[in-house]
Coordinates of N, CA and C in Angstrom, one line a residue:
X1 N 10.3 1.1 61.7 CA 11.1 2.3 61.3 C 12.4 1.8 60.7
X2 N 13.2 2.4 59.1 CA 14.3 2.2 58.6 C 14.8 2.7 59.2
X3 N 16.0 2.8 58.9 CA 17.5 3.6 59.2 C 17.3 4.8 58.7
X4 N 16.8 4.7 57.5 CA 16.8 5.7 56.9 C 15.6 6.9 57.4
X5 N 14.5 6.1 58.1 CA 13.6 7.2 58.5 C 14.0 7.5 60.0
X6 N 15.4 7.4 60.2 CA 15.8 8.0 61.8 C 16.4 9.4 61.3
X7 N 16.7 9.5 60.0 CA 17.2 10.8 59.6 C 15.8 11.6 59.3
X8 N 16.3 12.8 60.5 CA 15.3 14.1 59.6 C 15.8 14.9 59.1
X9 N 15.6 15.6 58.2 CA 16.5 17.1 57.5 C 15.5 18.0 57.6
X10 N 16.3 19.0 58.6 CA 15.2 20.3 58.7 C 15.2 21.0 57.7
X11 N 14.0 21.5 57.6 CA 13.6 22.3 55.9 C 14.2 23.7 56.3
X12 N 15.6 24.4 56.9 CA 15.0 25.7 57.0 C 16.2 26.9 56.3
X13 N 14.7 27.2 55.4 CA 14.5 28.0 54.3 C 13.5 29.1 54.1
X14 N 13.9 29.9 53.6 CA 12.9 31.3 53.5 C 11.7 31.3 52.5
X15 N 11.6 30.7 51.8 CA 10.6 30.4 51.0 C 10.4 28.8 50.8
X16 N 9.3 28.6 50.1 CA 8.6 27.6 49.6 C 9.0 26.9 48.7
X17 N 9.8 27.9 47.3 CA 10.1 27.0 46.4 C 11.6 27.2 46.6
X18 N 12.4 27.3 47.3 CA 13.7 27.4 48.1 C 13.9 26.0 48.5
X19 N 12.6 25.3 49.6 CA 12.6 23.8 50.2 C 12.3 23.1 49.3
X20 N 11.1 23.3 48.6 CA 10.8 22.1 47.3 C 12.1 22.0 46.4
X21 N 13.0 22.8 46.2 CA 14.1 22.8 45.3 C 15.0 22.1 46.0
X22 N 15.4 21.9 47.9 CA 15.9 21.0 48.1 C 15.6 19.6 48.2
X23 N 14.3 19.4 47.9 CA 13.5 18.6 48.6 C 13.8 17.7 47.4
X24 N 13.7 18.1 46.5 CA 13.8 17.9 44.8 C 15.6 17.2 44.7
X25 N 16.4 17.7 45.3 CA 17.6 17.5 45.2 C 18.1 16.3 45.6
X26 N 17.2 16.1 47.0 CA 17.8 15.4 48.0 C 17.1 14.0 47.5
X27 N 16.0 13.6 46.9 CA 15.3 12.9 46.2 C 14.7 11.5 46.9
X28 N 15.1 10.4 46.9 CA 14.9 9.5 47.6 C 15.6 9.0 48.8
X29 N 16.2 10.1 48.8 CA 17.6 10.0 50.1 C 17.2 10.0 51.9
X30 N 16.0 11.1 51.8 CA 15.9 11.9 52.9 C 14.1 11.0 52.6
X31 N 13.7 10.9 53.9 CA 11.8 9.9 53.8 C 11.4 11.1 55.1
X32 N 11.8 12.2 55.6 CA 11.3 12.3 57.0 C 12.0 14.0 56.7
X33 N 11.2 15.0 56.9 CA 11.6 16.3 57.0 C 10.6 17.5 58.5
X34 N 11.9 18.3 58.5 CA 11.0 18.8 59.4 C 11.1 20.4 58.8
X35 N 9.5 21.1 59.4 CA 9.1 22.2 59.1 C 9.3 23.2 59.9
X36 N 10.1 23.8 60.2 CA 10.1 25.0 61.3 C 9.2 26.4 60.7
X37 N 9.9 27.0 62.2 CA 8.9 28.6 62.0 C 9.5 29.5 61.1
X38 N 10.6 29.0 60.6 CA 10.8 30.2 59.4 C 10.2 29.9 58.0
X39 N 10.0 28.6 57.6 CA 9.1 28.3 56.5 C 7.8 28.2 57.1
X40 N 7.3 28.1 58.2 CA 6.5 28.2 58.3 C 5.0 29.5 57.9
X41 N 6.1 30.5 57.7 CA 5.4 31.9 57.4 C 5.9 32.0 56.0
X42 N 6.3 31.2 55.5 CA 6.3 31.0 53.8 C 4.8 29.6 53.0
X43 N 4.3 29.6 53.6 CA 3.5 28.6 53.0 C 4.0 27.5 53.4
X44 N 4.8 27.3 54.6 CA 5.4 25.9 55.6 C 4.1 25.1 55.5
X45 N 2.8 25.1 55.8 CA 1.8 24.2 55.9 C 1.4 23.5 54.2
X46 N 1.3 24.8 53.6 CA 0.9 23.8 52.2 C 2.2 23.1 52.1
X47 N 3.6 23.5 52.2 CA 4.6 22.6 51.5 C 4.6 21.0 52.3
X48 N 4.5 21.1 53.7 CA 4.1 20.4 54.8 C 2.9 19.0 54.5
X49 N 2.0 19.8 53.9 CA 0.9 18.7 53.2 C 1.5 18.0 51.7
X50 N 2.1 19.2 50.9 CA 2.5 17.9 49.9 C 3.4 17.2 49.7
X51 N 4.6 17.2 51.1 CA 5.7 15.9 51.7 C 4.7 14.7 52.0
X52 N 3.8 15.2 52.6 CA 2.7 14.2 53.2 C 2.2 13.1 52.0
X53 N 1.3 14.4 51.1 CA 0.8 13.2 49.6 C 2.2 12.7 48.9
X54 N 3.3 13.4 49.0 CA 4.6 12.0 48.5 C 5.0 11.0 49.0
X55 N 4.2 10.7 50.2 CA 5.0 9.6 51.1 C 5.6 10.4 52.0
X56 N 6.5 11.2 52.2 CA 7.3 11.5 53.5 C 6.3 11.8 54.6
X57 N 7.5 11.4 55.7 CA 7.0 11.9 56.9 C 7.4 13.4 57.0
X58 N 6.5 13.9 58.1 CA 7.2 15.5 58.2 C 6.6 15.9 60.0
X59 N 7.6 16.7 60.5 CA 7.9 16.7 62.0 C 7.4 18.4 61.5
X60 N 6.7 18.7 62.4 CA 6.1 20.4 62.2 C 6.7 20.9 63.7
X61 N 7.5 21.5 63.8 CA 8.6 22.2 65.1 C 8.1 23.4 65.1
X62 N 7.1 23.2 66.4 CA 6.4 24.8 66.0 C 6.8 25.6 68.0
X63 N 7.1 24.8 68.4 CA 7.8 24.6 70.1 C 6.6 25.5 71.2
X64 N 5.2 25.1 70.9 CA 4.0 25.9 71.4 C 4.7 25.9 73.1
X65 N 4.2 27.3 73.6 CA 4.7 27.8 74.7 C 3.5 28.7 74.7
X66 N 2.5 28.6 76.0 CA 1.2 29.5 76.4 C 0.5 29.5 77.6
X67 N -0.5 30.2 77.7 CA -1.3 29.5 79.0 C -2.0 28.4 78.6
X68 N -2.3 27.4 79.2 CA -2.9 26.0 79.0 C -4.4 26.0 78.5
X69 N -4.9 27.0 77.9 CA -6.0 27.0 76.8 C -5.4 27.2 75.8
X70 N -4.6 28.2 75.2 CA -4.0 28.5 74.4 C -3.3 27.4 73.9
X71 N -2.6 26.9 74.7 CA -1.8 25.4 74.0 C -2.8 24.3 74.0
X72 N -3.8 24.2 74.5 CA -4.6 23.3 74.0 C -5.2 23.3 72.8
X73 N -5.9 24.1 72.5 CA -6.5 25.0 71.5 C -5.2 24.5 70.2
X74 N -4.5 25.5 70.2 CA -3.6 25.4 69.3 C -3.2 24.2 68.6
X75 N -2.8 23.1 69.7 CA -2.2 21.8 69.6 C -3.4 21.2 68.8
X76 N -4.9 21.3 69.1 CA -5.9 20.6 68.6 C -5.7 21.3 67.1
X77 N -5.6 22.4 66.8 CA -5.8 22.8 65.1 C -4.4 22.0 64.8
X78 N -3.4 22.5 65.1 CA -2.5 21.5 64.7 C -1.9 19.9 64.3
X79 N -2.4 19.6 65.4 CA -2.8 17.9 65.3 C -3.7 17.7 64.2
X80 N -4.6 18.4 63.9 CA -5.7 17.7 63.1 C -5.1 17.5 61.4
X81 N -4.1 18.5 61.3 CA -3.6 18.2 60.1 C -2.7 17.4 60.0
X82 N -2.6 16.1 60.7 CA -2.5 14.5 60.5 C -0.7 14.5 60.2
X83 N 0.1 15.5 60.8 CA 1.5 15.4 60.6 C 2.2 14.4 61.7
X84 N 3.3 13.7 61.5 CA 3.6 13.0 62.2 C 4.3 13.5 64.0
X85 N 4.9 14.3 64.3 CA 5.7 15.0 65.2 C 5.0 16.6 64.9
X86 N 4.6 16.8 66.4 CA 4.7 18.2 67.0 C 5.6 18.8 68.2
X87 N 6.0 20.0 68.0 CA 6.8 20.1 69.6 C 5.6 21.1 70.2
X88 N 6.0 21.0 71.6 CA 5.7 22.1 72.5 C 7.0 22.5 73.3
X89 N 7.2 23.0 74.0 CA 8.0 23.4 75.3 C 7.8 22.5 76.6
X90 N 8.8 22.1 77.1 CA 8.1 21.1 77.8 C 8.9 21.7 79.3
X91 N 8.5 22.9 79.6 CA 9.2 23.4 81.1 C 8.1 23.4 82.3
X92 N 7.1 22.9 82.2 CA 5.8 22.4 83.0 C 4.4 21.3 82.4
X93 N 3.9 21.0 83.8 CA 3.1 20.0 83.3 C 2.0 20.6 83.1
X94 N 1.5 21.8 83.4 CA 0.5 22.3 83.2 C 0.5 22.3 81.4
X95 N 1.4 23.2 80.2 CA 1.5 23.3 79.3 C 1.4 21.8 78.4
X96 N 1.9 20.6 79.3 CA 2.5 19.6 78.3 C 0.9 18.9 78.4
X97 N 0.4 19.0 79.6 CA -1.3 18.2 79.7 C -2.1 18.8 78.6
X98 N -2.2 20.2 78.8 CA -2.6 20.9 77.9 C -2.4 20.2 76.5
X99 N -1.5 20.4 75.9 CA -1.3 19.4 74.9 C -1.6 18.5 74.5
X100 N -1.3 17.4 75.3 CA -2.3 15.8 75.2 C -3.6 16.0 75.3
X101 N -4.4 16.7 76.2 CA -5.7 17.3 75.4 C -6.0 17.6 74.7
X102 N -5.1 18.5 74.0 CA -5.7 19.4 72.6 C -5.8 17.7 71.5
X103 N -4.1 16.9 71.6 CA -4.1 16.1 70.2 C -5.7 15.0 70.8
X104 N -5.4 15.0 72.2 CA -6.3 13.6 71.7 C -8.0 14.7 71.3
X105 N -8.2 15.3 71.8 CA -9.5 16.2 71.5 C -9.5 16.2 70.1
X106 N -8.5 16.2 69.3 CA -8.6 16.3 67.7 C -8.7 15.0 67.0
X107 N -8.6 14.0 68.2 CA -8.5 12.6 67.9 C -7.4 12.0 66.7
X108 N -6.4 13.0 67.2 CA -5.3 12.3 65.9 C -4.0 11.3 66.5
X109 N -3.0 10.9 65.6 CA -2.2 10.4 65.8 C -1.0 10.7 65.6
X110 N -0.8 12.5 65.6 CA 0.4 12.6 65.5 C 1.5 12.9 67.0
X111 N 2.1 12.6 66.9 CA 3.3 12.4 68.7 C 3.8 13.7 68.7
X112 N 3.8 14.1 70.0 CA 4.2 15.3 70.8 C 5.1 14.7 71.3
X113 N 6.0 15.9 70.8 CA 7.7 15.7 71.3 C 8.0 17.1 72.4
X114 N 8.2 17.2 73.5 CA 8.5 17.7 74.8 C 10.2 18.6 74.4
X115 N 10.4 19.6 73.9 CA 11.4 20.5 73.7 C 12.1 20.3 75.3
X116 N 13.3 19.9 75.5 CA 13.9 20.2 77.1 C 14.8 21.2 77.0
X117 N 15.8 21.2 76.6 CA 16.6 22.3 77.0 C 17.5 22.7 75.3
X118 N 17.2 23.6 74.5 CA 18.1 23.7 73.2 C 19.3 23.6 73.3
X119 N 20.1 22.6 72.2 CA 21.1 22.2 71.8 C 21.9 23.3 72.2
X120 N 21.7 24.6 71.3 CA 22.6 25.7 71.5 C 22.6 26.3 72.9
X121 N 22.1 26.0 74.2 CA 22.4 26.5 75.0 C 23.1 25.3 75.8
X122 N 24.0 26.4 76.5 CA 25.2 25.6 77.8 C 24.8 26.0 79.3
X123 N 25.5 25.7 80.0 CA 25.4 26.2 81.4 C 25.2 27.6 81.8
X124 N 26.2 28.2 80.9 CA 25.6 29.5 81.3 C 25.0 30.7 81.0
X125 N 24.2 30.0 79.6 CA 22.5 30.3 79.4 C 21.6 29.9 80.1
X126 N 21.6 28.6 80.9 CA 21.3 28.1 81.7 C 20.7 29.1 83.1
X127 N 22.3 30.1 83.9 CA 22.5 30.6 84.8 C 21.4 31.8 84.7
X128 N 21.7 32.6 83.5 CA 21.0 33.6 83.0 C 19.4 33.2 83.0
X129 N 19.2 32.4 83.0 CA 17.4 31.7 83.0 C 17.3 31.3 84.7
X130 N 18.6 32.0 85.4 CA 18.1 31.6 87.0 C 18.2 30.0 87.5
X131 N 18.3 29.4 86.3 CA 18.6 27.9 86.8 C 19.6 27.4 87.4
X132 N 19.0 26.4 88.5 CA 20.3 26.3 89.2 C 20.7 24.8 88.7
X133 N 20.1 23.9 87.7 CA 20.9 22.8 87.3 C 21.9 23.0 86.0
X134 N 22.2 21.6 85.8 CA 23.1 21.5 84.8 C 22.7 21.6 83.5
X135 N 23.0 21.7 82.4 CA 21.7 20.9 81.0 C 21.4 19.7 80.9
X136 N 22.5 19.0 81.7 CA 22.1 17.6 81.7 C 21.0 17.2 82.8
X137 N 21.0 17.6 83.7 CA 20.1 17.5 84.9 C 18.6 18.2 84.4
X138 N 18.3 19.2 83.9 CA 17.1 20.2 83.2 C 16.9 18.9 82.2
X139 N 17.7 18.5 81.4 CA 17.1 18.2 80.6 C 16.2 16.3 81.0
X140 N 16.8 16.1 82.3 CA 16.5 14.6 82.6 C 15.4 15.1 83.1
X141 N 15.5 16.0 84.2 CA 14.1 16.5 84.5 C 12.7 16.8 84.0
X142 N 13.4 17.5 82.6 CA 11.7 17.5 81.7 C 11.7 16.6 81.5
X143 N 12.1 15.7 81.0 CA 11.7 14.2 80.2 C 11.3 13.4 80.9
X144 N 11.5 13.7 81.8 CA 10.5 12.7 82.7 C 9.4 13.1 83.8
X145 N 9.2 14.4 83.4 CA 7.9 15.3 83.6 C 7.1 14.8 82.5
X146 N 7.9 15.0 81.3 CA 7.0 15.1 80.0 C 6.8 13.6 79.5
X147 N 7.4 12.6 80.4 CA 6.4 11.0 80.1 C 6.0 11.1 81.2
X148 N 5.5 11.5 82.3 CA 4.4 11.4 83.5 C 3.0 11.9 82.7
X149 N 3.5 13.1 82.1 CA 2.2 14.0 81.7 C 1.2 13.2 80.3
X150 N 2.6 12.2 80.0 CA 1.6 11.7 78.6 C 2.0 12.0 77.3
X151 N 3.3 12.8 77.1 CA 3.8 13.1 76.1 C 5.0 12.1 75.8
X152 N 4.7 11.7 73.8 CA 5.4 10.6 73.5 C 6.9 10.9 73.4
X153 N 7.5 11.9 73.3 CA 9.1 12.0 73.8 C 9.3 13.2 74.0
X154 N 10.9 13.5 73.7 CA 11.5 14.9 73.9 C 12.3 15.4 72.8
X155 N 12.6 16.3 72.9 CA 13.6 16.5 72.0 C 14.9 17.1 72.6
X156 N 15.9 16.3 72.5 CA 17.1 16.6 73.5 C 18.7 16.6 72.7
X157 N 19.5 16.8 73.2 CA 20.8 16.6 72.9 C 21.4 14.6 72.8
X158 N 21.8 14.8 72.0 CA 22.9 13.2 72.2 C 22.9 13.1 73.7
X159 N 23.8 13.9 74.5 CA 24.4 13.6 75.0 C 23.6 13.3 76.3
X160 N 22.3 13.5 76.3 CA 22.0 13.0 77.3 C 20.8 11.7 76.8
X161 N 21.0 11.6 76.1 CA 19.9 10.5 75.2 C 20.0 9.0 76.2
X162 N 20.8 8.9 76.5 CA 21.2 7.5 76.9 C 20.4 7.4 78.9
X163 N 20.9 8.6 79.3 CA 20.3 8.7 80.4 C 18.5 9.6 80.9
X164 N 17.9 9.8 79.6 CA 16.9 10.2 79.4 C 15.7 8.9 78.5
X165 N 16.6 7.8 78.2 CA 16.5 6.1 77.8 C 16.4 6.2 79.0
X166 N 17.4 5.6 80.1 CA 16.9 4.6 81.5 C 16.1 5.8 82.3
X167 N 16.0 6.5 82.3 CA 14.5 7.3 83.1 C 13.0 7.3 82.8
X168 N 13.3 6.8 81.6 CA 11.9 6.9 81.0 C 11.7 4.9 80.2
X169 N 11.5 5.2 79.2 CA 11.1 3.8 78.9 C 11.8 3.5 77.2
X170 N 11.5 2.1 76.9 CA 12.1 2.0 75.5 C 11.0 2.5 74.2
X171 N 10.0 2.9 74.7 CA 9.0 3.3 73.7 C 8.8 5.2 73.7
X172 N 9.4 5.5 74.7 CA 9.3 7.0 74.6 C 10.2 7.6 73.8
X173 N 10.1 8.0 72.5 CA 11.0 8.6 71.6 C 11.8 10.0 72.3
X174 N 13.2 9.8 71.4 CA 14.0 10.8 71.7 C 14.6 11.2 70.2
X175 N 14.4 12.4 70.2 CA 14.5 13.0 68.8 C 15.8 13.8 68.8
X176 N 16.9 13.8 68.0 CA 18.3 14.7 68.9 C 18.5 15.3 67.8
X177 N 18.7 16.9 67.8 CA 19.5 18.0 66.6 C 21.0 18.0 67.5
X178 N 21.4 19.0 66.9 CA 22.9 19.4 67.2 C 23.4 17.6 66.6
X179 N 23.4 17.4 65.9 CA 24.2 16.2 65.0 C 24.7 16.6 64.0
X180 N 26.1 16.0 64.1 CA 27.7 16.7 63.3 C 28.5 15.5 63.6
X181 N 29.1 15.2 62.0 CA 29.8 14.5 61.6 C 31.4 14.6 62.1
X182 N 32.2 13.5 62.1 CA 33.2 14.2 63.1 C 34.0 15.2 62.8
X183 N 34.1 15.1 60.9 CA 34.1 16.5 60.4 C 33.6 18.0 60.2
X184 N 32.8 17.9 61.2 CA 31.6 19.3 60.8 C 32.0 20.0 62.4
X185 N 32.3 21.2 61.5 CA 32.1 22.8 62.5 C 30.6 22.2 63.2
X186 N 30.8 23.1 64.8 CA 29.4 22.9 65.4 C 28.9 24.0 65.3
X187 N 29.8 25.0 64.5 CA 28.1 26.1 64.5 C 27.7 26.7 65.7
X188 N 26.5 26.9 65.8 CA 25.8 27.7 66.6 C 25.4 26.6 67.8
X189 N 25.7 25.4 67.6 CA 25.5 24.5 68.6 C 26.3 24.3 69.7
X190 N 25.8 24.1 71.3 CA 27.1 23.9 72.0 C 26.9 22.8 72.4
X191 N 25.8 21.6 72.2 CA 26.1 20.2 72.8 C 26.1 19.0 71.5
X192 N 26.5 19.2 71.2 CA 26.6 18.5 69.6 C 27.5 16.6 70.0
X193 N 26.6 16.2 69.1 CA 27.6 14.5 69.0 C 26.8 14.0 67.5
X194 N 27.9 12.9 67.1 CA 27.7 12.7 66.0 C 26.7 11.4 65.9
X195 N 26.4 11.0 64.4 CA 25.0 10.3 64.4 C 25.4 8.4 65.1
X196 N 26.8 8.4 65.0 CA 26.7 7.0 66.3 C 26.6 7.2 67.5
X197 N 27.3 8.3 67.9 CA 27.2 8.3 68.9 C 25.6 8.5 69.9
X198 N 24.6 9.7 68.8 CA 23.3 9.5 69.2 C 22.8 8.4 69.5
X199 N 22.8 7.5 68.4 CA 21.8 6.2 68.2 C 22.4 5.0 69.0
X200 N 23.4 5.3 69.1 CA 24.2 3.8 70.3 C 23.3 4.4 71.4
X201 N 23.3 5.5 72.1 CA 23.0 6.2 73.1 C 21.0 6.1 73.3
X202 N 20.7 5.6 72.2 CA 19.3 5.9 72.6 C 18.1 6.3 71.5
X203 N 19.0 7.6 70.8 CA 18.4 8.5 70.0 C 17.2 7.6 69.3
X204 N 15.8 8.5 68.6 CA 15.2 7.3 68.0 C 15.4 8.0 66.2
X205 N 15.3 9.5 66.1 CA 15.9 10.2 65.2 C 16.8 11.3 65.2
X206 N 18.1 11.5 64.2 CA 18.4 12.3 64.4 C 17.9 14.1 63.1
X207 N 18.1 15.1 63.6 CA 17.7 16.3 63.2 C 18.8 16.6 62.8
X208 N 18.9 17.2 61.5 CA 20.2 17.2 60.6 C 19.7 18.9 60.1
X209 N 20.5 20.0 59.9 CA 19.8 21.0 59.1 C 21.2 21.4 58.3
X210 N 22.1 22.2 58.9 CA 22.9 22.9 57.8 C 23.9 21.9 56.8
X211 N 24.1 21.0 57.8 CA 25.6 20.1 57.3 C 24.9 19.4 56.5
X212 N 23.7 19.4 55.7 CA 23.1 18.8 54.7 C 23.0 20.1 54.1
X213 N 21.9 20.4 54.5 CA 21.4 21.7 53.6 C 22.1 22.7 53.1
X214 N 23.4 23.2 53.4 CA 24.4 24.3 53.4 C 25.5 23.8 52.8
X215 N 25.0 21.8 52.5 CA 26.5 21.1 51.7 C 26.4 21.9 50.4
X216 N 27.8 21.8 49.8 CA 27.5 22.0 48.2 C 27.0 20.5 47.4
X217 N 26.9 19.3 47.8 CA 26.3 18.4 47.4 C 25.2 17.8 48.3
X218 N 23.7 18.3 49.0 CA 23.0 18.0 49.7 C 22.5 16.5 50.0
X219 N 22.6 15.8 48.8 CA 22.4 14.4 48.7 C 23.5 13.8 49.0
X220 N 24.8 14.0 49.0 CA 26.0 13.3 48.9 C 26.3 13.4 50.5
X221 N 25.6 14.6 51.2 CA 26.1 15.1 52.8 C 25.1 14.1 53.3
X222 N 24.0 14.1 52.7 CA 22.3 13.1 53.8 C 23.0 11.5 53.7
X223 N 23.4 11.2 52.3 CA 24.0 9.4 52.2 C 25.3 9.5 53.5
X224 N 25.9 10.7 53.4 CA 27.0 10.3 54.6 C 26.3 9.9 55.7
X225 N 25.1 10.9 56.2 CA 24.7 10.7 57.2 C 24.2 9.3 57.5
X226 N 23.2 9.0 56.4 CA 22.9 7.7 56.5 C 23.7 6.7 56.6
X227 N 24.5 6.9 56.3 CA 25.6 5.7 55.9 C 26.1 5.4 57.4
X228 N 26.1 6.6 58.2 CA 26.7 6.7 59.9 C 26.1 5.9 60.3
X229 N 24.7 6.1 60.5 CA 23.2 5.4 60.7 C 23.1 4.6 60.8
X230 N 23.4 3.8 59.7 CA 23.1 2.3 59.1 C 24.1 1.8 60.0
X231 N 25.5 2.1 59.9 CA 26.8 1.3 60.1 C 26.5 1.0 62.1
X232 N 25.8 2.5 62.9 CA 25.8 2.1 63.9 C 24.6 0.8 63.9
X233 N 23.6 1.0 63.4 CA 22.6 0.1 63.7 C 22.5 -0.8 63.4
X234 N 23.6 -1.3 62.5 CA 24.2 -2.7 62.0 C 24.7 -3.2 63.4
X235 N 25.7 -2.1 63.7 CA 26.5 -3.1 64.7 C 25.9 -3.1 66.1
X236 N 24.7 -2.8 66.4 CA 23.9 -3.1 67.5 C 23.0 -4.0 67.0
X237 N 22.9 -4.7 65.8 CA 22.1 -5.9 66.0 C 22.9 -7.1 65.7

């Protein structure tokens, strides 16, 4: 893996030729995109296949939540269209097994990433869902539900990246959104850290969406990012 393929840029946009027009912009900058459910109901899957025939990688965030036929089922149609990264929900082991059946039943190779707790929620979103841990605690806890069960990572905050690393192992991926430059508003995010701070910490990619996509120069915001990227992973080798 480059530097450059630790960055993903989420595609999310309302139409099809909305993302191809950034996709087009962003040019050789960006190797790794991810497809959510709002382009998804725009022709997310065909645009999804022709990242694929350009070379990019593409992460399809579709966050499957069901009873354990339904997510297996699902996961197997999914998987089979050969994309690199799927999520599910990863708040039981019944749902996440489920899953590792469906991909391997489709006999593919794309990695299931374990959702633990969203960036945008705090503690006391947390309370309101009845839970009595922390986010940081919720979220050590799936992750290491979700490498017992067989699933190749999670998707978590920075901030717990590092101690979601020593619970689990050096091969189980950690995929982190809420990443913001030390200049960037956090938005709608409440656990946010920036891209050294992720990747000193653990992270294996980071999830980048508005502070690229929403720049007035989208390629000039992704090279910043990169440029974060590189400089930490320089200075840890």
């Amino acid at each position: 893996m480059t530097a450059t393929d630790k960055l993903i840029v989420a595609l999310d946009r309302s139409t099809r030729a909305e993302a191809e027009a950034l996709v087009e912009v962003l040019g050789p900058t960006v190797t790794f995109y991810k497809v959510g459910l709002e382009l998804l109901f725009a022709d997310g899957i065909g645009l999804a296949e022709k990242l694929k025939q350009d070379g990019k990688n593409v992460f399809l965030d579709l966050k499957f939540l069901d009873i354990a036929n339904t997510v297996e089922r699902a996961v197997a149609q999914a998987a089979s269209l050969g994309f690199d990264y799927l999520t599910i929900h990863g708040h039981d082991a019944k749902t996440m097994k489920a899953a590792v059946r469906g991909r391997d039943h489709a006999g593919s190779h794309t990695k299931l990433l374990a959702v633990t707790v969203l960036t945008s929620l705090d503690a006391d979103d947390l309370k309101q869902q009845q839970s009595r841990m922390t986010p940081p605690e919720l979220v050590i806890h799936r992750a290491s539900l979700a490498h017992d069960c067989g699933i190749d990572g999670v998707v978590a905050s920075g901030q717990e990246a590092k101690s979601i690393r020593n619970a689990t192992n050096e091969d189980f991926l950690i995929v982190t959104p809420g990443i913001r430059l030390p200049t960037d508003e956090a938005g709608d995010q409440a656990r946010v850290t920036t891209p050294a701070d992720a990747i000193k910490a653990g992270a294996n990619h980071l999830v980048v969406g508005r502070p690229i996509t929403g720049a007035d120069d989208p390629a000039k915001a992704a090279k910043a990012f990169n440029l974060a990227i590189n400089q930490q992973v320089d200075a840890a080798s």
